Tab-separated table of C-alpha atoms in Angstrom:
chain	number	residue	atom	x	y	z
A	28	UNK	CA	-10.933	28.867	43.335
A	29	UNK	CA	-7.846	26.701	43.972
A	30	UNK	CA	-6.375	24.756	41.109
A	31	UNK	CA	-6.564	20.971	41.162
A	32	UNK	CA	-3.336	19.158	41.881
A	33	UNK	CA	-1.201	19.307	38.725
A	34	UNK	CA	0.431	16.279	37.112
A	35	UNK	CA	4.198	15.808	37.177
A	36	UNK	CA	6.227	18.323	35.213
A	37	UNK	CA	7.341	15.806	32.558
A	38	UNK	CA	3.817	14.541	31.963
A	39	UNK	CA	2.490	18.114	31.855
A	40	UNK	CA	5.151	19.094	29.296
A	41	UNK	CA	4.126	16.212	27.046
A	42	UNK	CA	0.476	17.220	27.356
A	43	UNK	CA	1.365	20.827	26.567
A	44	UNK	CA	3.364	19.754	23.518
A	45	UNK	CA	0.492	17.623	22.294
A	46	UNK	CA	-1.887	20.572	22.622
A	47	UNK	CA	0.474	22.907	20.758
A	48	UNK	CA	0.713	20.369	17.896
A	49	UNK	CA	-3.056	19.990	17.609
A	50	UNK	CA	-3.837	23.555	16.455
A	51	UNK	CA	-2.023	26.708	15.388
A	52	UNK	CA	-2.785	29.218	18.156
A	53	UNK	CA	-3.468	28.692	21.852
A	54	UNK	CA	-4.499	31.569	24.139
A	55	UNK	CA	-2.540	31.379	27.376
A	56	UNK	CA	-5.679	31.263	29.620
A	57	UNK	CA	-7.070	28.344	27.604
A	58	UNK	CA	-3.818	26.399	27.934
A	59	UNK	CA	-3.756	27.070	31.671
A	60	UNK	CA	-7.335	25.831	32.013
A	61	UNK	CA	-6.656	22.679	29.962
A	62	UNK	CA	-3.579	21.863	32.029
A	63	UNK	CA	-5.220	22.915	35.295
A	64	UNK	CA	-2.275	25.109	36.227
A	65	UNK	CA	-1.621	28.828	36.530
A	66	UNK	CA	-0.634	31.085	33.626
A	67	UNK	CA	2.762	31.491	35.295
A	68	UNK	CA	3.313	27.727	35.214
A	69	UNK	CA	2.393	27.690	31.524
A	70	UNK	CA	5.032	30.358	30.871
A	71	UNK	CA	7.667	28.292	32.703
A	72	UNK	CA	6.700	25.158	30.772
A	73	UNK	CA	6.929	27.048	27.488
A	74	UNK	CA	10.474	28.081	28.402
A	75	UNK	CA	11.369	24.459	29.191
A	76	UNK	CA	10.136	23.374	25.749
A	77	UNK	CA	12.150	26.156	24.120
A	78	UNK	CA	15.255	24.830	25.887
A	79	UNK	CA	14.518	21.484	24.149
A	80	UNK	CA	14.689	23.274	20.739
A	81	UNK	CA	10.957	23.702	20.210
A	82	UNK	CA	10.317	26.968	18.372
A	83	UNK	CA	7.383	28.496	20.253
A	84	UNK	CA	6.341	32.070	19.512
A	85	UNK	CA	4.331	34.254	21.847
A	86	UNK	CA	1.254	35.733	20.148
A	87	UNK	CA	-0.062	39.212	20.846
A	88	UNK	CA	-3.634	40.113	21.583
A	89	UNK	CA	-6.095	40.663	24.435
A	90	UNK	CA	-5.441	37.223	25.898
A	91	UNK	CA	-1.963	36.537	24.562
A	92	UNK	CA	-0.940	33.029	23.684
A	93	UNK	CA	1.523	30.673	22.055
A	94	UNK	CA	2.174	29.163	18.638
A	95	UNK	CA	4.392	26.203	17.718
A	96	UNK	CA	6.554	27.095	14.718
A	97	UNK	CA	9.085	25.254	12.588
A	98	UNK	CA	12.591	25.459	14.025
A	99	UNK	CA	16.141	24.913	12.758
A	100	UNK	CA	16.108	21.278	13.943
A	101	UNK	CA	13.449	18.558	14.175
A	102	UNK	CA	12.662	18.061	17.877
A	103	UNK	CA	10.802	15.034	19.298
A	104	UNK	CA	7.197	14.775	18.111
A	105	UNK	CA	4.007	13.347	19.569
A	106	UNK	CA	1.494	11.390	17.489
A	107	UNK	CA	-2.035	10.233	18.203
A	108	UNK	CA	-3.179	6.676	17.410
A	109	UNK	CA	-4.378	7.453	13.890
A	110	UNK	CA	-1.148	9.257	13.076
A	111	UNK	CA	0.903	6.281	14.285
A	112	UNK	CA	-1.071	3.930	12.045
A	113	UNK	CA	-0.707	6.248	9.054
A	114	UNK	CA	3.010	6.675	9.713
A	115	UNK	CA	3.522	2.913	9.970
A	116	UNK	CA	1.731	2.297	6.679
A	117	UNK	CA	3.765	5.002	4.962
A	118	UNK	CA	7.079	3.646	6.250
A	119	UNK	CA	6.204	0.072	5.285
A	120	UNK	CA	5.497	1.148	1.701
A	121	UNK	CA	8.447	3.530	1.385
A	122	UNK	CA	10.226	1.091	-0.921
A	123	UNK	CA	7.602	1.755	-3.591
A	124	UNK	CA	8.869	5.330	-3.978
A	125	UNK	CA	12.029	4.242	-5.755
A	126	UNK	CA	13.908	7.053	-4.027
A	127	UNK	CA	16.553	5.031	-2.217
A	128	UNK	CA	15.024	5.628	1.221
A	129	UNK	CA	14.321	1.993	2.087
A	130	UNK	CA	17.053	1.667	4.740
A	131	UNK	CA	16.209	4.983	6.410
A	132	UNK	CA	12.511	4.081	6.412
A	133	UNK	CA	13.268	0.718	8.007
A	134	UNK	CA	15.264	2.415	10.788
A	135	UNK	CA	12.499	4.972	11.344
A	136	UNK	CA	9.936	2.165	11.480
A	137	UNK	CA	12.020	0.383	14.101
A	138	UNK	CA	12.132	3.544	16.219
A	139	UNK	CA	8.376	4.065	15.960
A	140	UNK	CA	7.674	0.398	16.754
A	141	UNK	CA	9.826	0.437	19.883
A	142	UNK	CA	8.227	3.587	21.271
A	143	UNK	CA	4.556	3.087	20.413
A	144	UNK	CA	2.055	2.318	23.200
A	145	UNK	CA	1.288	-1.324	23.965
A	146	UNK	CA	-2.339	-0.828	22.876
A	147	UNK	CA	-1.114	-0.106	19.330
A	148	UNK	CA	1.830	-2.484	19.170
A	149	UNK	CA	-0.289	-5.597	18.546
A	150	UNK	CA	-2.435	-3.932	15.892
A	151	UNK	CA	0.465	-2.362	14.031
A	152	UNK	CA	2.542	-5.555	14.257
A	153	UNK	CA	0.008	-7.186	11.949
A	154	UNK	CA	1.116	-4.816	9.216
A	155	UNK	CA	4.457	-6.632	9.114
A	156	UNK	CA	2.713	-9.113	6.822
A	157	UNK	CA	2.762	-6.657	3.934
A	158	UNK	CA	4.853	-6.592	0.801
A	159	UNK	CA	5.182	-3.439	-1.214
A	160	UNK	CA	5.176	-2.832	-4.934
A	161	UNK	CA	4.929	0.416	-6.857
A	162	UNK	CA	1.845	2.461	-6.279
A	163	UNK	CA	-0.091	4.283	-3.584
A	164	UNK	CA	-2.364	2.928	-0.886
A	165	UNK	CA	-6.052	3.030	-1.865
A	166	UNK	CA	-7.720	1.237	1.034
A	167	UNK	CA	-9.298	2.102	4.370
A	168	UNK	CA	-6.558	1.814	7.047
A	169	UNK	CA	-9.131	0.388	9.483
A	170	UNK	CA	-9.867	-2.465	7.062
A	171	UNK	CA	-6.146	-3.058	6.522
A	172	UNK	CA	-5.660	-3.286	10.279
A	173	UNK	CA	-8.624	-5.643	10.662
A	174	UNK	CA	-7.216	-7.958	8.010
A	175	UNK	CA	-3.740	-7.670	9.492
A	176	UNK	CA	-5.041	-8.675	12.924
A	177	UNK	CA	-6.696	-11.758	11.429
A	178	UNK	CA	-3.404	-12.676	9.740
A	179	UNK	CA	-1.484	-12.227	12.968
A	180	UNK	CA	-4.029	-14.212	15.009
A	181	UNK	CA	-4.413	-16.926	12.284
A	182	UNK	CA	-8.161	-16.396	12.423
A	183	UNK	CA	-10.507	-16.892	9.490
A	184	UNK	CA	-11.819	-13.646	8.016
A	185	UNK	CA	-15.482	-13.237	7.074
A	186	UNK	CA	-16.393	-10.348	4.799
A	187	UNK	CA	-18.711	-8.989	2.133
A	188	UNK	CA	-17.034	-8.486	-1.216
A	189	UNK	CA	-18.227	-5.898	-3.751
A	190	UNK	CA	-17.527	-7.694	-7.026
A	191	UNK	CA	-17.954	-5.597	-10.198
A	192	UNK	CA	-20.729	-7.883	-11.470
A	193	UNK	CA	-22.529	-8.196	-8.123
A	194	UNK	CA	-25.206	-5.641	-9.098
A	195	UNK	CA	-26.396	-7.888	-11.940
A	196	UNK	CA	-26.807	-10.974	-9.755
A	197	UNK	CA	-30.383	-12.006	-8.812
A	198	UNK	CA	-29.378	-12.614	-5.175
A	199	UNK	CA	-26.950	-10.868	-2.816
A	200	UNK	CA	-23.467	-12.374	-2.989
A	201	UNK	CA	-22.635	-14.828	-0.206
A	202	UNK	CA	-20.442	-13.862	2.708
A	203	UNK	CA	-16.839	-14.806	1.940
A	204	UNK	CA	-14.740	-16.760	4.410
A	205	UNK	CA	-11.009	-17.207	3.838
A	206	UNK	CA	-7.869	-17.955	5.767
A	207	UNK	CA	-5.929	-14.679	5.391
A	208	UNK	CA	-2.194	-15.036	4.892
A	209	UNK	CA	-0.743	-11.885	3.333
A	210	UNK	CA	-1.463	-8.238	2.543
A	211	UNK	CA	0.315	-7.031	-0.573
A	212	UNK	CA	0.556	-3.705	-2.377
A	213	UNK	CA	0.586	-4.102	-6.152
A	214	UNK	CA	-0.012	-1.537	-8.880
A	215	UNK	CA	-1.462	1.078	-6.532
A	216	UNK	CA	-3.903	-1.208	-4.693
A	217	UNK	CA	-3.849	-3.421	-1.613
A	218	UNK	CA	-4.707	-7.089	-2.053
A	219	UNK	CA	-5.533	-9.868	0.394
A	220	UNK	CA	-4.002	-13.226	-0.425
A	221	UNK	CA	-5.788	-16.038	1.371
A	222	UNK	CA	-6.680	-19.689	1.200
A	223	UNK	CA	-10.337	-20.597	0.655
A	224	UNK	CA	-11.265	-23.930	2.271
A	225	UNK	CA	-14.534	-23.979	0.292
A	226	UNK	CA	-12.644	-23.754	-3.011
A	227	UNK	CA	-9.591	-25.693	-1.809
A	228	UNK	CA	-7.464	-23.040	-3.521
A	229	UNK	CA	-5.744	-19.696	-3.031
A	230	UNK	CA	-7.759	-16.544	-3.712
A	231	UNK	CA	-6.904	-12.862	-4.220
A	232	UNK	CA	-9.205	-10.008	-3.155
A	233	UNK	CA	-8.954	-6.245	-3.551
A	234	UNK	CA	-8.981	-4.708	-0.085
A	235	UNK	CA	-10.933	-1.634	-1.203
A	236	UNK	CA	-13.861	-3.979	-2.021
A	237	UNK	CA	-13.809	-5.760	1.344
A	238	UNK	CA	-16.236	-4.999	4.185
A	239	UNK	CA	-15.253	-7.160	7.171
A	240	UNK	CA	-17.873	-8.930	9.237
A	241	UNK	CA	-17.591	-10.049	12.837
A	242	UNK	CA	-14.939	-12.672	13.504
A	243	UNK	CA	-16.176	-16.233	13.920
A	244	UNK	CA	-13.239	-17.202	16.114
A	245	UNK	CA	-12.216	-20.152	13.930
A	246	UNK	CA	-8.457	-20.567	13.870
A	247	UNK	CA	-6.384	-22.139	11.109
A	248	UNK	CA	-2.871	-23.418	10.562
A	249	UNK	CA	-0.847	-21.168	8.216
A	250	UNK	CA	0.141	-22.638	4.870
A	251	UNK	CA	2.947	-21.837	2.462
A	252	UNK	CA	1.990	-19.934	-0.662
A	253	UNK	CA	2.817	-21.945	-3.812
A	254	UNK	CA	6.352	-21.023	-4.792
A	255	UNK	CA	7.088	-19.592	-1.348
A	256	UNK	CA	6.987	-15.903	-2.395
A	257	UNK	CA	3.603	-14.132	-1.931
A	258	UNK	CA	4.582	-11.112	-4.068
A	259	UNK	CA	5.720	-13.295	-6.982
A	260	UNK	CA	2.587	-15.435	-6.630
A	261	UNK	CA	0.408	-12.330	-6.925
A	262	UNK	CA	2.398	-11.019	-9.889
A	263	UNK	CA	2.037	-14.371	-11.638
A	264	UNK	CA	-1.746	-14.329	-11.213
A	265	UNK	CA	-1.916	-10.876	-12.791
A	266	UNK	CA	0.019	-12.267	-15.744
A	267	UNK	CA	-2.523	-15.055	-16.136
A	268	UNK	CA	-0.135	-17.707	-14.850
A	269	UNK	CA	-1.051	-20.252	-12.189
A	270	UNK	CA	2.573	-21.251	-11.676
A	271	UNK	CA	5.765	-19.241	-11.697
A	272	UNK	CA	5.932	-15.470	-11.990
A	273	UNK	CA	6.040	-15.535	-15.768
A	274	UNK	CA	3.760	-14.966	-18.725
A	275	UNK	CA	1.957	-18.150	-19.808
A	276	UNK	CA	2.665	-17.293	-23.463
A	277	UNK	CA	6.142	-16.288	-24.621
A	278	UNK	CA	7.482	-15.736	-28.116
A	279	UNK	CA	10.043	-13.917	-30.203
A	280	UNK	CA	10.360	-12.237	-33.566
A	281	UNK	CA	12.809	-10.327	-35.711
A	282	UNK	CA	11.759	-6.684	-36.026
A	283	UNK	CA	13.054	-4.798	-39.064
A	284	UNK	CA	14.130	-1.694	-37.174
A	285	UNK	CA	17.186	-0.518	-35.224
A	286	UNK	CA	17.344	-1.474	-31.563
A	287	UNK	CA	17.216	2.198	-30.514
A	288	UNK	CA	13.744	2.563	-32.072
A	289	UNK	CA	12.315	-0.478	-30.251
A	290	UNK	CA	13.972	-0.713	-26.825
A	291	UNK	CA	12.404	2.414	-25.204
A	292	UNK	CA	8.874	1.133	-25.891
A	293	UNK	CA	9.255	-2.599	-25.278
A	294	UNK	CA	8.118	-2.753	-21.668
A	295	UNK	CA	8.257	-6.227	-20.112
A	296	UNK	CA	10.526	-7.927	-22.643
A	297	UNK	CA	14.079	-8.163	-23.933
A	298	UNK	CA	15.660	-7.039	-27.179
A	299	UNK	CA	19.060	-7.571	-28.800
A	300	UNK	CA	20.555	-6.072	-31.930
A	301	UNK	CA	21.377	-8.521	-34.747
A	302	UNK	CA	22.096	-5.930	-37.457
A	303	UNK	CA	22.083	-2.133	-37.797
A	304	UNK	CA	18.465	-2.287	-38.983
A	305	UNK	CA	17.313	-5.493	-37.244
A	306	UNK	CA	16.683	-6.552	-33.644
A	307	UNK	CA	15.299	-9.668	-32.024
A	308	UNK	CA	12.519	-9.160	-29.489
A	309	UNK	CA	11.392	-11.653	-26.849
A	310	UNK	CA	8.140	-10.818	-25.074
A	311	UNK	CA	5.364	-12.443	-23.067
A	312	UNK	CA	1.624	-12.008	-22.577
A	313	UNK	CA	-1.404	-13.600	-20.973
A	314	UNK	CA	-2.562	-15.054	-24.337
A	315	UNK	CA	-1.220	-15.693	-27.825
A	316	UNK	CA	-3.618	-13.092	-29.210
A	317	UNK	CA	-2.358	-10.551	-26.717
A	318	UNK	CA	1.219	-11.409	-27.624
A	319	UNK	CA	0.480	-10.937	-31.333
A	320	UNK	CA	-1.066	-7.543	-30.625
A	321	UNK	CA	1.999	-6.610	-28.544
A	322	UNK	CA	4.295	-7.233	-31.510
A	323	UNK	CA	1.994	-5.355	-33.869
A	324	UNK	CA	2.331	-2.220	-31.778
A	325	UNK	CA	5.552	-1.663	-33.693
A	326	UNK	CA	4.745	-0.488	-37.232
A	327	UNK	CA	7.663	-2.356	-38.804
A	328	UNK	CA	8.022	-5.618	-40.721
A	329	UNK	CA	8.220	-8.929	-38.797
A	330	UNK	CA	10.005	-12.174	-39.599
A	331	UNK	CA	11.374	-15.316	-37.928
A	332	UNK	CA	8.380	-15.490	-35.606
A	333	UNK	CA	8.391	-18.294	-33.009
A	334	UNK	CA	6.639	-20.411	-31.842
A	335	UNK	CA	3.921	-21.740	-34.136
A	336	UNK	CA	1.165	-20.604	-31.730
A	337	UNK	CA	2.337	-17.022	-32.113
A	338	UNK	CA	2.363	-17.286	-35.914
A	339	UNK	CA	-1.197	-18.617	-35.805
A	340	UNK	CA	-2.261	-15.744	-33.544
A	341	UNK	CA	-0.699	-13.202	-35.950
A	342	UNK	CA	-2.564	-14.806	-38.849
A	343	UNK	CA	-5.838	-14.643	-36.922
A	344	UNK	CA	-5.201	-11.026	-35.985
A	345	UNK	CA	-4.514	-10.179	-39.628
A	346	UNK	CA	-7.751	-11.817	-40.750
A	347	UNK	CA	-9.809	-10.013	-38.122
A	348	UNK	CA	-8.205	-6.694	-38.981
A	349	UNK	CA	-8.869	-7.213	-42.678
A	350	UNK	CA	-12.501	-8.150	-41.962
A	351	UNK	CA	-12.934	-5.050	-39.831
A	352	UNK	CA	-11.492	-2.840	-42.551
A	353	UNK	CA	-13.745	-4.446	-45.184
A	354	UNK	CA	-16.812	-3.836	-43.007
A	355	UNK	CA	-15.866	-0.181	-42.677
A	356	UNK	CA	-15.416	0.132	-46.464
A	357	UNK	CA	-18.807	-1.475	-47.121
A	358	UNK	CA	-20.622	0.829	-44.707
A	359	UNK	CA	-19.015	3.842	-46.331
């Protein structure tokens, strides 16, 4: 039975390489059948790939075959659509690794973007609207791409949102509709930052809780996030602030301990030494009660506490702690 007309040598080599990357072992007759060429042509194509520094071993056995192995250099690779999307996401979030690979990742991303097929270029381009913070991606890439496409096309996004308290509600939660503006990675999770016309305000949604619905085709005009920096806006919301990226409650106190005993455990705050056994700490929190508890993490004496709201919160915390201890004594 004559073989069908074979594709050009270059196209056939790319197809052969893609097959070799897809599984470990390929019997020679199977490769010949997949490529619709003779076994002799397969052998010649294998030799051409070896000349391009691909390490391909011949396998023994009744049929004989080939196996793609790791070589001394990294030759050109082929990726399917899902691999391209995964690679793009990984490169865009490389800055979160803290390993000094940001510049190399940006160059690699540029190479991938220039070479990817046109059918993927539009979808992957939408991922340019991301901003990375520390953490790992915990969202469905298909949902990320869907949101990214809506951002790129300035099209309202309709979706179901699995709120933590939704199971206790007497009725199913309504379908959300927002104007999506940014995808951001913060603390190990992806978030959608969008403007809600119904609420006349900006809203933040966890992407892993979003189930997109069909697009309604309604376009919108992009707006500027308050403050101009989406990442700082998101960070401010997590701190309980509706304005700048800062804690809404800030205070300071003199801790009766050396700076070396306090600084390693301070976290988001500053400390300065004022004496060998004293240091001044300045910290922030989402509430005055939370700020008081932050200072009380350190089992040392406090003094010179400012402002008055923080002193009041410390007094309240002391009273509640004393009441809790008294209750425990009474029950004993």
